[in-house]
Tab-separated table of C-alpha atoms in Angstrom:
chain	number	residue	atom	x	y	z
A	1	UNK	CA	-9.488	3.684	135.466
A	2	UNK	CA	-6.816	1.352	136.962
A	3	UNK	CA	-4.509	0.728	139.847
A	4	UNK	CA	-0.823	0.363	139.460
A	5	UNK	CA	2.152	-0.537	142.027
A	6	UNK	CA	5.824	-1.094	141.904
A	7	UNK	CA	8.287	-2.892	143.914
A	8	UNK	CA	10.664	-0.177	144.007
A	9	UNK	CA	10.730	3.697	143.611
A	10	UNK	CA	14.247	4.676	142.531
A	11	UNK	CA	15.814	4.378	139.192
A	12	UNK	CA	12.714	5.592	137.498
A	13	UNK	CA	12.149	5.652	133.772
A	14	UNK	CA	10.088	8.043	131.715
A	15	UNK	CA	7.725	6.716	129.141
A	16	UNK	CA	4.215	6.731	127.820
A	17	UNK	CA	1.788	5.558	130.634
A	18	UNK	CA	-1.263	4.787	128.808
A	19	UNK	CA	-1.401	4.351	124.678
A	20	UNK	CA	-4.463	3.952	122.549
A	21	UNK	CA	-3.963	2.363	118.957
A	22	UNK	CA	-6.674	2.632	116.237
A	23	UNK	CA	-8.062	4.729	113.320
A	24	UNK	CA	-4.515	5.138	112.080
A	25	UNK	CA	-3.438	6.853	115.173
A	26	UNK	CA	-1.191	6.243	118.241
A	27	UNK	CA	-2.219	8.626	121.017
A	28	UNK	CA	-0.510	8.658	124.365
A	29	UNK	CA	-1.227	9.835	127.799
A	30	UNK	CA	1.204	10.500	130.790
A	31	UNK	CA	0.137	10.430	134.283
A	32	UNK	CA	1.329	13.306	136.822
A	33	UNK	CA	2.804	10.796	139.338
A	34	UNK	CA	4.491	7.366	139.144
A	35	UNK	CA	3.019	4.594	141.018
A	36	UNK	CA	4.286	4.031	144.355
A	37	UNK	CA	5.136	0.596	146.383
A	38	UNK	CA	1.373	0.522	147.369
A	39	UNK	CA	-1.508	0.565	145.067
A	40	UNK	CA	-2.058	3.853	143.274
A	41	UNK	CA	-5.349	4.592	141.477
A	42	UNK	CA	-5.393	6.308	138.181
A	43	UNK	CA	-8.244	7.722	136.316
A	44	UNK	CA	-7.688	9.000	132.646
A	45	UNK	CA	-9.949	11.024	130.953
A	46	UNK	CA	-10.143	10.714	127.210
A	47	UNK	CA	-10.524	14.194	125.934
A	48	UNK	CA	-8.038	16.788	124.171
A	49	UNK	CA	-8.044	18.843	127.222
A	50	UNK	CA	-6.783	16.058	129.172
A	51	UNK	CA	-3.245	16.165	127.660
A	52	UNK	CA	-3.526	13.486	125.006
A	53	UNK	CA	-0.683	13.566	122.474
A	54	UNK	CA	0.408	11.823	119.220
A	55	UNK	CA	2.953	9.045	120.685
A	56	UNK	CA	5.913	9.920	118.563
A	57	UNK	CA	5.584	13.455	117.603
A	58	UNK	CA	4.019	14.650	121.112
A	59	UNK	CA	2.072	16.996	119.185
A	60	UNK	CA	-1.446	17.544	120.901
A	61	UNK	CA	-4.225	15.278	120.004
A	62	UNK	CA	-7.371	17.011	119.162
A	63	UNK	CA	-10.906	15.743	119.772
A	64	UNK	CA	-11.395	14.625	116.153
A	65	UNK	CA	-8.205	12.255	116.332
A	66	UNK	CA	-9.594	10.933	119.830
A	67	UNK	CA	-12.922	10.154	118.191
A	68	UNK	CA	-11.223	8.306	115.250
A	69	UNK	CA	-9.103	6.351	117.697
A	70	UNK	CA	-12.295	5.335	119.867
A	71	UNK	CA	-14.217	4.551	116.840
A	72	UNK	CA	-11.738	1.618	116.061
A	73	UNK	CA	-9.567	0.923	118.798
A	74	UNK	CA	-7.029	-2.011	118.297
A	75	UNK	CA	-4.953	-1.933	121.231
A	76	UNK	CA	-4.523	-0.338	124.502
A	77	UNK	CA	-1.207	-0.335	126.544
A	78	UNK	CA	-0.853	0.701	130.024
A	79	UNK	CA	2.848	0.941	131.053
A	80	UNK	CA	4.040	-1.160	133.855
A	81	UNK	CA	7.718	-0.757	133.743
A	82	UNK	CA	8.839	2.460	135.738
A	83	UNK	CA	12.337	1.241	137.109
A	84	UNK	CA	15.635	0.443	135.604
A	85	UNK	CA	16.812	-2.907	136.657
A	86	UNK	CA	15.163	-5.889	138.096
A	87	UNK	CA	11.760	-5.068	139.528
A	88	UNK	CA	8.052	-5.951	139.542
A	89	UNK	CA	5.084	-3.880	138.552
A	90	UNK	CA	1.506	-5.006	139.364
A	91	UNK	CA	-1.749	-3.954	137.348
A	92	UNK	CA	-5.143	-4.233	138.522
A	93	UNK	CA	-8.867	-3.005	138.358
A	94	UNK	CA	-8.653	-1.972	134.822
A	95	UNK	CA	-11.689	-0.366	133.518
A	96	UNK	CA	-12.405	1.087	130.108
A	97	UNK	CA	-15.747	2.855	129.488
A	98	UNK	CA	-17.958	5.532	130.961
A	99	UNK	CA	-17.690	5.501	134.613
């Protein structure tokens, strides 16, 4: 769970929105909508059905791979850059766990 906002909503870039590193894997998740100029809430479910994939190959992640990452998380990245050029992105209310 997290909230994002950005200072502009044009010149949008594509990229991995959330990346989990661990257990020898880099798994990514892409949200359906980019953040707006007001706070945009996100809730990301960590399951194979949610749409997690391998960051480089984009092959869908399995439940076993997600469990391997979660058993040894070494890093979590949340994308904050959505626009090309000078801009400001804001991140708040990050919660990693069971709601």
